[in-house]
Amino acid sequence: MTYKEMYALAVKNLAPKEHHAGFSSGAVSAVLEGANGKYYCGVNIDLYCGLGFCAERSAAAAMVTDGETVIRRVVCVGEDGALMTPCGACREFLSLLSPENENAEFLVDAAGEKTVKLREFLPHPWNEEK
Ligand SMILES: [Zn+2]
């Protein structure tokens, strides 16, 4: 799948919905490419008590459920279709799934297909070897 196709899939999966006063989902959508060549999708889940998780971690949960931990590429979009970069929690979470994920590429410019590697988002992890 090209980045353009991954972007289109992420946009297709957007489904912003207020399920009830304390639960919304689908305003952010992510597509991950695993090292196994499969693609995993996820959306955000937000609960009023502060629990919930981002689309990237939702997609990563599906990937881990399928037995994969290594990410090659990530595309994440907000409900307006704009590309999003991972929050701090997602940077940490994805990096801890596999040391190889430091090379995971995030699409940051759809037009130019510019990417940023996870290690650039998280240059000095707390658990790096000294
Ligand atoms: Zn996040």
Coordinates of N, CA and C and ligand atoms in Angstrom, one line a residue:
M1 N 0.8 -1.2 0.0 CA 0.0 0.0 0.0 C 0.9 1.2 0.0
T2 N 0.6 2.2 -0.9 CA 1.3 3.4 -0.9 C 0.9 4.3 0.3
Y3 N 1.7 5.4 0.6 CA 1.2 6.3 1.6 C -0.1 6.9 1.3
K4 N -0.3 7.2 0.0 CA -1.6 7.8 -0.4 C -2.7 6.8 -0.1
E5 N -2.5 5.5 -0.3 CA -3.5 4.5 0.0 C -3.8 4.4 1.5
M6 N -2.7 4.4 2.2 CA -2.8 4.4 3.7 C -3.6 5.6 4.2
Y7 N -3.3 6.8 3.6 CA -4.0 8.0 4.0 C -5.5 7.9 3.7
A8 N -5.8 7.4 2.5 CA -7.2 7.2 2.1 C -7.9 6.2 3.1
L9 N -7.3 5.2 3.5 CA -7.9 4.2 4.4 C -8.1 4.8 5.8
A10 N -7.1 5.6 6.2 CA -7.3 6.3 7.5 C -8.5 7.3 7.5
V11 N -8.6 8.0 6.4 CA -9.7 9.0 6.3 C -11.0 8.2 6.2
K12 N -11.0 7.1 5.5 CA -12.3 6.3 5.3 C -12.8 5.8 6.7
N13 N -11.8 5.5 7.6 CA -12.2 4.9 8.9 C -12.6 6.0 9.9
L14 N -12.4 7.3 9.5 CA -12.9 8.3 10.5 C -14.4 8.2 10.6
A15 N -14.9 8.2 11.9 CA -16.3 8.1 12.2 C -16.6 8.8 13.5
P16 N -16.4 10.1 13.5 CA -16.6 10.8 14.8 C -18.0 10.6 15.3
K17 N -18.1 10.1 16.6 CA -19.4 9.8 17.1 C -19.4 10.1 18.6
E18 N -20.4 10.8 19.1 CA -20.7 10.9 20.5 C -21.7 9.8 20.9
H19 N -21.2 8.8 21.5 CA -22.0 7.6 21.8 C -23.0 8.0 22.9
H20 N -22.5 8.7 23.9 CA -23.3 9.3 24.9 C -22.5 10.4 25.6
A21 N -23.0 11.0 26.6 CA -22.3 12.2 27.2 C -20.9 11.9 27.6
G22 N -20.6 10.7 27.9 CA -19.3 10.4 28.4 C -18.4 9.6 27.6
F23 N -18.8 9.4 26.3 CA -18.0 8.5 25.5 C -18.1 8.9 24.0
S24 N -17.0 9.2 23.4 CA -16.9 9.6 22.0 C -15.7 8.8 21.4
S25 N -15.8 8.6 20.1 CA -14.8 7.9 19.4 C -14.7 8.3 17.9
G26 N -13.7 7.8 17.2 CA -13.6 8.0 15.8 C -13.2 9.3 15.2
A27 N -12.8 10.3 16.0 CA -12.4 11.6 15.5 C -11.0 11.6 15.0
V28 N -10.2 10.5 15.4 CA -8.8 10.3 14.9 C -8.7 8.9 14.5
S29 N -8.0 8.7 13.4 CA -7.9 7.4 12.7 C -6.4 7.1 12.4
A30 N -6.0 5.9 12.6 CA -4.6 5.6 12.3 C -4.5 4.3 11.5
V31 N -3.5 4.2 10.6 CA -3.2 2.9 9.9 C -1.8 2.6 10.1
L32 N -1.5 1.5 10.6 CA -0.1 1.0 10.8 C 0.2 -0.1 9.9
E33 N 1.4 -0.1 9.3 CA 1.9 -1.2 8.5 C 2.9 -2.0 9.4
G34 N 2.6 -3.2 9.7 CA 3.5 -4.1 10.4 C 4.6 -4.6 9.6
A35 N 5.7 -5.1 10.3 CA 6.8 -5.7 9.5 C 6.4 -7.0 8.8
N36 N 5.2 -7.5 9.1 CA 4.7 -8.7 8.4 C 4.0 -8.3 7.1
G37 N 3.9 -7.0 6.8 CA 3.3 -6.5 5.6 C 1.8 -6.3 5.7
K38 N 1.2 -6.6 6.9 CA -0.2 -6.4 7.1 C -0.5 -5.0 7.6
Y39 N -1.7 -4.5 7.4 CA -2.1 -3.2 7.9 C -3.1 -3.3 9.0
Y40 N -3.0 -2.4 10.0 CA -3.8 -2.4 11.2 C -4.4 -1.0 11.4
C41 N -5.7 -1.0 11.6 CA -6.4 0.2 11.7 C -6.9 0.4 13.2
G42 N -7.1 1.7 13.6 CA -7.6 2.0 14.9 C -8.1 3.4 14.9
V43 N -9.1 3.6 15.8 CA -9.6 5.0 16.1 C -9.4 5.3 17.6
N44 N -9.5 6.6 17.9 CA -9.4 7.0 19.3 C -10.7 6.6 20.0
I45 N -10.6 6.4 21.3 CA -11.7 6.2 22.2 C -11.5 7.1 23.4
D46 N -12.4 8.0 23.6 CA -12.3 9.0 24.7 C -13.5 8.8 25.7
L47 N -13.2 8.6 26.9 CA -14.2 8.5 28.0 C -14.1 9.6 29.0
Y48 N -15.2 10.1 29.5 CA -15.3 11.3 30.3 C -14.4 11.3 31.5
C49 N -14.1 10.1 32.0 CA -13.3 10.0 33.3 C -11.8 10.2 33.0
G50 N -11.5 10.4 31.7 CA -10.1 10.5 31.4 C -9.4 9.3 30.8
L51 N -10.1 8.2 30.9 CA -9.6 7.0 30.3 C -9.8 7.0 28.8
G52 N -9.2 6.1 28.1 CA -9.4 6.1 26.6 C -8.0 6.0 26.1
F53 N -7.9 6.0 24.7 CA -6.6 5.9 24.1 C -6.7 6.4 22.7
C54 N -5.5 6.7 22.2 CA -5.4 7.3 20.8 C -5.5 6.2 19.7
A55 N -5.7 6.7 18.5 CA -5.9 5.9 17.4 C -4.7 5.0 17.1
E56 N -3.5 5.6 17.4 CA -2.3 4.8 17.1 C -2.2 3.6 18.0
R57 N -2.5 3.8 19.3 CA -2.5 2.7 20.3 C -3.6 1.7 20.0
S58 N -4.7 2.2 19.5 CA -5.8 1.3 19.1 C -5.4 0.4 18.0
A59 N -4.7 0.9 17.0 CA -4.2 0.2 15.8 C -3.1 -0.8 16.3
A60 N -2.2 -0.3 17.2 CA -1.2 -1.2 17.7 C -1.7 -2.4 18.5
A61 N -2.8 -2.2 19.2 CA -3.4 -3.3 19.9 C -3.9 -4.4 18.9
A62 N -4.5 -3.9 17.8 CA -4.9 -4.9 16.8 C -3.7 -5.6 16.2
M63 N -2.6 -4.9 16.0 CA -1.4 -5.5 15.5 C -0.8 -6.5 16.5
V64 N -0.7 -6.2 17.7 CA -0.2 -7.1 18.7 C -1.1 -8.3 18.9
T65 N -2.4 -8.1 18.8 CA -3.3 -9.2 18.8 C -3.1 -10.2 17.7
D66 N -2.6 -9.7 16.6 CA -2.3 -10.5 15.4 C -0.9 -11.1 15.5
G67 N -0.1 -10.8 16.6 CA 1.2 -11.4 16.8 C 2.4 -10.6 16.2
E68 N 2.1 -9.4 15.8 CA 3.2 -8.5 15.3 C 3.5 -7.4 16.3
T69 N 4.8 -7.1 16.4 CA 5.1 -6.0 17.3 C 5.9 -4.9 16.6
V70 N 6.4 -5.2 15.4 CA 7.3 -4.2 14.7 C 6.5 -3.4 13.7
I71 N 6.6 -2.1 13.7 CA 5.9 -1.2 12.8 C 6.8 -0.6 11.8
R72 N 6.4 -0.7 10.5 CA 7.2 0.0 9.5 C 6.7 1.4 9.2
R73 N 5.4 1.6 9.0 CA 4.9 2.9 8.7 C 3.6 3.2 9.4
V74 N 3.4 4.5 9.6 CA 2.1 5.0 10.3 C 1.6 6.2 9.6
V75 N 0.3 6.2 9.4 CA -0.5 7.4 9.0 C -1.6 7.6 10.0
C76 N -1.7 8.8 10.4 CA -2.7 9.2 11.4 C -3.4 10.5 11.0
V77 N -4.7 10.5 11.0 CA -5.4 11.7 10.6 C -6.5 12.1 11.6
G78 N -6.7 13.4 11.7 CA -7.8 14.0 12.5 C -9.0 14.0 11.7
E79 N -10.1 14.5 12.4 CA -11.4 14.4 11.7 C -11.5 15.4 10.5
D80 N -10.6 16.3 10.4 CA -10.6 17.2 9.2 C -9.7 16.7 8.1
G81 N -9.1 15.5 8.4 CA -8.3 14.8 7.4 C -6.8 15.3 7.4
A82 N -6.5 16.2 8.4 CA -5.2 16.7 8.5 C -4.3 15.6 9.2
L83 N -3.1 15.4 8.7 CA -2.2 14.4 9.3 C -1.9 14.9 10.8
M84 N -1.7 13.9 11.6 CA -1.4 14.1 13.0 C -0.1 13.4 13.4
T85 N 0.7 14.0 14.2 CA 1.9 13.3 14.7 C 1.5 12.7 16.1
P86 N 2.3 11.6 16.5 CA 1.9 10.9 17.8 C 2.1 11.8 19.0
C87 N 1.2 11.6 20.0 CA 1.4 12.3 21.3 C 2.5 11.6 22.0
G88 N 2.9 12.2 23.1 CA 4.0 11.6 23.9 C 3.7 10.2 24.4
A89 N 2.5 9.9 24.8 CA 2.2 8.6 25.3 C 2.3 7.6 24.2
C90 N 1.9 7.9 23.0 CA 2.0 7.0 21.8 C 3.4 6.8 21.4
R91 N 4.2 7.9 21.5 CA 5.7 7.7 21.2 C 6.3 6.7 22.1
E92 N 6.0 6.8 23.4 CA 6.6 5.9 24.4 C 6.0 4.5 24.1
F93 N 4.7 4.4 24.0 CA 4.0 3.1 23.9 C 4.6 2.3 22.6
L94 N 4.6 3.0 21.5 CA 5.0 2.3 20.3 C 6.5 1.9 20.3
S95 N 7.3 2.8 21.0 CA 8.7 2.5 21.1 C 9.0 1.3 21.9
L96 N 8.2 1.0 22.9 CA 8.4 -0.1 23.9 C 7.9 -1.4 23.3
L97 N 7.1 -1.4 22.2 CA 6.7 -2.7 21.7 C 7.8 -3.4 21.0
S98 N 8.8 -2.7 20.5 CA 10.0 -3.3 19.9 C 11.1 -2.3 19.7
P99 N 12.3 -2.6 20.0 CA 13.4 -1.7 19.7 C 13.5 -1.3 18.2
E100 N 13.0 -2.2 17.3 CA 13.0 -1.9 15.9 C 12.0 -0.7 15.5
N101 N 11.1 -0.4 16.4 CA 10.1 0.6 16.1 C 10.7 2.0 16.1
E102 N 12.0 2.1 16.5 CA 12.6 3.5 16.4 C 12.7 3.9 14.9
N103 N 12.7 2.9 14.0 CA 12.7 3.1 12.6 C 11.4 3.3 11.9
A104 N 10.3 3.2 12.7 CA 8.9 3.3 12.1 C 8.8 4.7 11.6
E105 N 8.2 4.8 10.4 CA 8.1 6.1 9.7 C 6.7 6.6 9.9
F106 N 6.5 7.9 10.2 CA 5.2 8.6 10.3 C 5.1 9.6 9.2
L107 N 4.0 9.5 8.4 CA 3.8 10.4 7.4 C 3.4 11.8 8.0
V108 N 4.1 12.8 7.6 CA 3.9 14.1 8.2 C 3.5 15.2 7.1
D109 N 3.6 14.8 5.9 CA 3.3 15.7 4.8 C 2.7 14.9 3.6
A110 N 1.4 14.8 3.5 CA 0.8 13.9 2.5 C 1.2 14.3 1.1
A111 N 1.3 15.6 0.8 CA 1.6 16.0 -0.6 C 3.0 15.6 -0.9
G112 N 4.0 15.9 0.0 CA 5.4 15.6 -0.3 C 5.8 14.2 0.1
E113 N 4.9 13.5 0.8 CA 5.2 12.2 1.4 C 6.5 12.3 2.3
K114 N 6.6 13.4 3.0 CA 7.6 13.6 4.0 C 7.3 12.7 5.2
T115 N 8.3 12.0 5.7 CA 8.1 11.2 6.9 C 9.2 11.6 8.0
V116 N 8.8 11.2 9.2 CA 9.7 11.4 10.4 C 9.7 10.0 11.1
K117 N 10.9 9.6 11.5 CA 11.1 8.3 12.2 C 10.7 8.5 13.7
L118 N 10.3 7.4 14.3 CA 9.9 7.5 15.7 C 11.1 7.9 16.6
R119 N 12.3 7.5 16.2 CA 13.5 8.0 17.0 C 13.7 9.5 16.9
E120 N 13.2 10.1 15.9 CA 13.3 11.6 15.8 C 12.2 12.2 16.7
F121 N 11.1 11.6 16.9 CA 10.1 12.1 17.8 C 10.5 11.8 19.3
L122 N 11.3 10.8 19.5 CA 11.6 10.4 20.9 C 13.1 10.1 20.9
P123 N 13.9 11.2 20.8 CA 15.4 11.0 20.6 C 16.2 10.5 21.8
H124 N 15.7 10.7 23.0 CA 16.4 10.3 24.1 C 15.5 9.5 25.1
P125 N 15.1 8.3 24.7 CA 14.2 7.5 25.6 C 14.9 7.2 26.9
W126 N 14.0 7.1 28.0 CA 14.5 6.9 29.3 C 15.3 5.6 29.5
N127 N 15.0 4.6 28.6 CA 15.6 3.3 28.8 C 16.7 3.1 27.8
E128 N 17.2 4.1 27.1 CA 18.3 3.9 26.2 C 19.6 3.5 27.0
E129 N 20.4 2.7 26.3 CA 21.7 2.3 26.8 C 22.6 3.6 26.9
K130 N 23.3 3.7 28.0 CA 24.3 4.8 28.2 C 25.6 4.4 27.8
Ligands
ZN1 ZN -1.4 9.3 21.3

